[in-house]
């Protein structure tokens, strides 16, 4: 499929009543926003990433998807930062009438979903729609969503999806998958359908059978990306590592840098915690309950009558890291980390979860060697 086909794809999805969301270059970053044509995509833009550092940089090849994950994950559309739950109004006779918000969920089409983010959506599916306590609002949006994944051929300096088994090739859960190829033969996209809905949409988009060169280049580009990850996790069982290092001195070191700002949880594509917020108007006759994102770095997150359960920055960072890499398995059967690197990039002091994991493993190994001697 050529660039004209990608433009047509966006038009077909919009023509079927879907709100098309994709990456765009805006305000010095790659952000997710509603798009209406192919030119809205960030053609010719890449990113420069490091711990606590993010910059757009121009690319000579004009690629559309040669950028790493931006500050936003797709969860902001499936699991919005703020959502009203119900309203209550006082009647003239003093009684209260409570009405649950029951709106028709939007029909989204996500274009350019990275493999790590595709895995993150699957993780949130398990948390919010796969257990006995289903989030009906999330499930409604998820069931109506159409996913166009874009395989990664240009990993960033903070990416470690290979360590988490989340990329750079796409896994399950997409309707269409694209692999961008830019070479001396032109600019094109290898496209594969992963569902009946994907096949139906593809049938209305200009495309042609893929030639052997495109197939080979696409596969080799993705395989090469796997060997160019900017970060790695230690090759150990992270669940065991987290469990065996709860008293490690390294937690004190990271606590000395952590601002407990919660940026890592806000940009994380899998964090799902929320709190309830009740508001009323000045008359006292109208009230609303809103659900909004909450962070385990917030003192109020574990507040009990006797005070917060985790009062220190050490305990709050440790809770986040050990849950993400360890006890998430116990709850949901998988890791809560997909290796996107957002928490590293958007931490204002550059705390690196992969560096911390390696340091914890090093401290554990050193302690083991001392015991053997």
XYZ file of C-alpha atoms in Angstrom:
373
model
C 0.000 0.000 0.000
C 1.364 3.387 -0.948
C 0.996 6.724 0.828
C -2.205 7.249 -1.160
C -3.530 4.020 0.314
C -2.796 5.213 3.850
C -4.649 8.432 3.131
C -7.548 6.425 1.718
C -7.515 4.158 4.780
C -8.092 7.139 7.062
C -10.896 8.312 4.782
C -12.573 4.895 4.741
C -12.446 4.612 8.527
C -13.923 8.104 8.939
C -16.541 7.311 6.307
C -17.669 4.341 8.383
C -18.458 6.663 11.271
C -15.258 6.234 13.240
C -13.295 8.934 15.012
C -9.782 8.424 13.656
C -6.972 9.030 16.144
C -3.325 8.992 15.148
C 0.103 10.466 15.905
C 0.725 14.070 14.907
C 3.647 16.456 15.358
C 2.415 19.222 17.619
C 3.844 21.462 20.346
C 7.296 19.931 20.068
C 6.170 16.321 20.516
C 4.430 13.415 18.817
C 0.941 13.534 20.304
C -2.234 11.585 19.659
C -5.085 13.562 18.157
C -8.013 13.270 15.772
C -6.829 13.131 12.165
C -8.739 13.404 8.902
C -6.099 12.676 6.252
C -2.699 11.106 5.771
C -0.896 14.449 5.765
C -1.824 14.847 9.444
C 0.639 12.055 10.306
C 4.174 13.070 11.375
C 5.887 12.398 8.036
C 9.573 13.249 8.272
C 9.762 13.459 12.059
C 11.734 11.312 14.461
C 12.515 11.719 18.140
C 15.599 12.059 20.300
C 15.131 10.330 23.641
C 17.056 9.960 26.866
C 16.261 9.843 30.557
C 14.411 13.071 31.295
C 14.902 14.256 27.703
C 12.613 14.392 24.626
C 13.107 16.299 21.364
C 11.663 16.099 17.887
C 14.179 15.838 15.083
C 13.624 15.972 11.304
C 14.238 12.865 9.204
C 15.429 12.932 5.623
C 13.505 9.802 4.593
C 10.040 11.277 5.225
C 8.860 8.233 7.207
C 5.527 8.518 9.022
C 6.052 6.005 11.841
C 9.811 6.267 12.507
C 9.336 7.749 15.952
C 9.181 6.131 19.379
C 6.287 6.382 21.801
C 5.251 9.924 22.675
C 4.006 11.206 26.022
C 0.494 9.828 25.525
C -0.739 6.275 25.488
C -3.950 5.080 23.873
C -5.444 4.534 27.309
C -6.450 8.221 27.406
C -9.165 7.323 24.864
C -10.169 3.911 26.237
C -9.717 4.815 29.920
C -10.044 8.640 29.990
C -8.231 10.769 32.586
C -11.562 12.114 33.841
C -15.028 10.655 33.382
C -18.382 11.466 34.964
C -20.103 8.529 36.680
C -23.471 9.946 37.688
C -25.437 13.085 38.497
C -27.890 13.807 41.322
C -30.554 16.524 41.406
C -32.789 17.644 44.274
C -36.481 17.756 43.398
C -38.849 20.494 44.667
C -40.097 18.154 47.411
C -36.544 17.643 48.710
C -35.939 14.173 47.267
C -32.826 13.250 45.299
C -32.924 11.762 41.804
C -29.710 9.995 40.803
C -29.029 9.330 37.125
C -26.157 7.177 35.944
C -24.342 8.499 32.899
C -25.231 6.182 30.045
C -23.731 7.556 26.847
C -23.082 5.642 23.652
C -19.349 4.919 23.554
C -17.422 6.481 20.668
C -16.313 4.334 17.759
C -12.581 4.944 17.560
C -10.076 3.951 14.906
C -6.518 4.041 16.246
C -3.905 4.464 13.511
C -0.222 3.848 14.241
C -0.448 1.803 17.439
C 3.036 0.624 18.396
C 3.553 -3.050 19.341
C 4.351 -2.034 22.936
C 1.122 -0.038 23.064
C -0.794 -2.897 21.469
C 0.432 -5.074 24.332
C -0.520 -2.319 26.794
C -4.080 -2.323 25.455
C -4.177 -6.093 25.969
C -2.946 -5.605 29.544
C -5.686 -3.075 30.258
C -8.220 -5.399 28.616
C -7.286 -8.031 31.179
C -7.457 -5.587 34.087
C -10.580 -3.617 33.177
C -12.611 -6.004 31.047
C -11.323 -9.505 31.696
C -12.077 -10.154 35.350
C -15.224 -10.534 37.440
C -15.512 -6.750 37.954
C -15.746 -5.365 34.446
C -15.517 -1.658 33.743
C -18.533 -1.302 31.470
C -17.475 2.067 30.066
C -14.031 0.742 29.138
C -15.432 -2.417 27.615
C -17.900 -0.430 25.513
C -15.166 1.747 24.046
C -12.802 -1.192 23.563
C -15.335 -3.363 21.754
C -16.027 -0.575 19.269
C -12.381 0.294 18.616
C -10.575 -0.504 15.351
C -6.801 -0.881 15.688
C -4.242 -0.182 12.957
C -0.872 -1.215 14.376
C 2.476 0.022 13.071
C 5.464 -2.253 13.569
C 8.588 -0.646 14.970
C 11.613 -0.272 12.733
C 13.253 2.620 14.618
C 13.525 1.982 18.387
C 14.460 4.840 20.682
C 17.284 5.112 23.190
C 14.897 4.359 26.054
C 13.012 1.453 24.442
C 13.223 -2.047 25.926
C 10.156 -3.813 24.518
C 12.249 -6.869 23.582
C 13.038 -7.466 27.269
C 9.314 -7.438 28.044
C 8.247 -9.537 25.042
C 6.188 -6.658 23.658
C 7.836 -5.848 20.323
C 9.107 -4.667 17.933
C 6.902 -6.997 15.863
C 3.162 -6.837 16.445
C 1.426 -9.583 18.366
C -2.288 -10.289 18.541
C -5.099 -7.787 18.868
C -4.908 -5.692 15.704
C -7.344 -5.293 12.825
C -4.683 -4.102 10.377
C -0.903 -4.094 10.796
C 1.464 -1.841 8.848
C 5.203 -2.119 8.328
C 6.671 1.003 6.768
C 9.314 0.553 4.075
C 11.309 3.444 2.592
C 14.070 2.492 0.145
C 15.242 3.087 -3.406
C 12.055 1.438 -4.659
C 9.782 3.954 -2.978
C 7.751 4.691 0.147
C 5.185 2.030 0.926
C 3.530 -0.001 3.679
C 3.269 -3.750 3.993
C -0.260 -4.281 5.326
C -1.784 -7.383 6.883
C -5.314 -7.982 8.125
C -5.763 -9.486 11.571
C -9.561 -9.645 11.731
C -12.656 -9.792 9.557
C -13.213 -6.099 10.232
C -9.685 -5.431 9.005
C -10.249 -7.436 5.819
C -13.452 -5.510 5.168
C -11.741 -2.140 5.484
C -8.717 -3.229 3.447
C -11.009 -4.268 0.599
C -12.047 -0.600 0.208
C -8.479 0.732 0.201
C -6.130 0.852 -2.831
C -3.554 -1.898 -2.397
C -1.699 -4.542 -4.370
C -0.042 -7.898 -3.633
C 3.255 -7.408 -1.822
C 6.396 -8.183 -3.804
C 9.239 -10.271 -2.393
C 11.499 -7.239 -1.882
C 8.912 -5.465 0.253
C 8.281 -8.590 2.341
C 11.995 -9.175 2.904
C 12.827 -5.549 3.678
C 9.916 -5.246 6.089
C 10.864 -8.397 8.019
C 14.554 -7.523 8.127
C 13.810 -3.982 9.332
C 11.744 -5.257 12.251
C 14.310 -7.927 13.123
C 17.095 -5.335 13.030
C 15.101 -3.084 15.347
C 15.025 -5.881 17.923
C 18.806 -5.707 18.083
C 18.934 -1.931 18.500
C 17.017 -1.466 21.729
C 18.376 1.397 23.793
C 17.703 -0.316 27.136
C 17.396 -3.835 28.546
C 16.064 -5.446 31.665
C 18.323 -7.924 33.504
C 17.841 -11.437 32.158
C 16.393 -12.797 35.387
C 12.931 -13.572 36.703
C 11.800 -10.048 37.571
C 9.110 -11.358 39.916
C 11.711 -13.120 42.002
C 14.069 -10.150 41.809
C 11.434 -7.764 43.148
C 10.447 -10.173 45.908
C 14.014 -10.787 47.060
C 15.139 -7.139 47.111
C 12.407 -5.468 49.161
C 15.016 -4.416 51.750
C 17.721 -3.436 49.272
C 19.720 -0.273 49.887
C 19.096 0.758 46.273
C 15.560 1.838 47.198
C 17.085 4.512 49.467
C 19.255 5.771 46.611
C 16.365 6.166 44.193
C 14.206 7.710 46.922
C 16.793 10.470 47.251
C 16.086 11.480 43.646
C 12.378 10.708 43.248
C 10.076 13.750 43.450
C 6.966 11.512 43.836
C 5.384 13.673 41.127
C 3.577 10.702 39.564
C 4.684 11.501 35.992
C 5.665 7.869 35.462
C 2.159 6.664 36.290
C 0.477 9.329 34.158
C 2.456 8.451 30.999
C 2.456 4.683 31.640
C 0.144 2.981 29.121
C -0.955 0.314 31.618
C -1.429 2.154 34.941
C -5.146 2.105 35.649
C -5.742 3.366 39.211
C -8.498 5.926 39.757
C -10.181 7.848 42.546
C -13.667 9.326 42.928
C -14.289 13.051 43.115
C -17.672 14.456 44.191
C -18.626 18.009 43.259
C -21.727 20.147 43.729
C -23.003 23.480 42.473
C -23.402 26.573 44.666
C -27.078 25.868 45.316
C -26.448 22.388 46.665
C -29.226 21.068 44.427
C -26.996 19.411 41.851
C -24.127 16.985 42.485
C -21.863 14.882 40.293
C -19.398 12.091 40.786
C -16.343 12.025 38.553
C -13.729 9.337 38.222
C -10.193 10.529 37.528
C -6.775 8.981 37.257
C -4.896 8.561 40.505
C -1.243 7.766 41.180
C 0.277 5.473 43.787
C 2.837 8.252 44.347
C 0.098 10.463 45.824
C 0.071 10.543 49.640
C -3.718 10.367 49.593
C -3.640 7.165 47.533
C -3.267 5.008 50.661
C -4.661 7.430 53.224
C -6.368 5.769 56.187
C -7.656 7.305 59.464
C -4.182 6.879 60.944
C -2.444 8.488 57.950
C -0.994 7.267 54.638
C 0.165 3.650 54.496
C 3.187 4.580 52.365
C 4.411 7.917 53.706
C 7.982 7.829 52.343
C 9.100 8.314 48.744
C 11.070 5.080 49.149
C 7.972 3.065 49.903
C 5.933 4.673 47.134
C 8.547 4.151 44.402
C 9.113 0.595 45.589
C 5.368 -0.082 45.502
C 5.122 1.166 41.918
C 8.173 -0.738 40.641
C 7.473 -4.014 42.436
C 3.838 -3.981 41.330
C 4.686 -3.150 37.723
C 7.443 -5.750 37.392
C 6.436 -8.335 39.977
C 3.082 -8.618 41.704
C 1.182 -7.652 38.556
C 1.852 -11.255 37.506
C 0.099 -12.498 40.637
C -2.980 -10.382 39.937
C -3.267 -10.479 36.166
C -0.920 -13.164 34.831
C 1.488 -10.851 33.014
C 3.905 -8.004 33.587
C 2.498 -4.515 33.923
C 5.438 -3.126 31.939
C 5.610 -3.238 28.133
C 9.032 -1.626 27.689
C 7.857 1.587 26.025
C 10.310 3.709 28.049
C 7.887 6.575 28.682
C 8.497 6.541 32.428
C 12.217 7.082 31.759
C 11.770 9.910 29.265
C 9.148 11.853 31.186
C 10.691 11.558 34.645
C 11.892 15.100 35.463
C 14.973 13.724 37.255
C 15.674 10.939 34.777
C 15.040 7.894 36.961
C 15.401 4.815 34.758
C 13.421 1.703 35.738
C 15.832 -0.528 33.775
C 18.831 0.976 35.573
C 17.107 0.388 38.904
C 16.346 -3.238 38.028
C 19.978 -3.856 37.036
C 21.187 -2.166 40.239
C 18.849 -4.284 42.381
C 20.049 -7.415 40.624
C 23.675 -6.381 41.147
C 23.060 -5.786 44.852
C 21.351 -9.167 45.167
C 24.212 -10.961 43.422
C 26.801 -9.202 45.583
C 24.925 -10.227 48.733
C 24.748 -13.817 47.478
C 28.497 -13.905 46.851
C 29.227 -12.582 50.347
C 27.075 -15.334 51.836
C 28.933 -17.985 49.826
C 32.280 -16.737 51.157
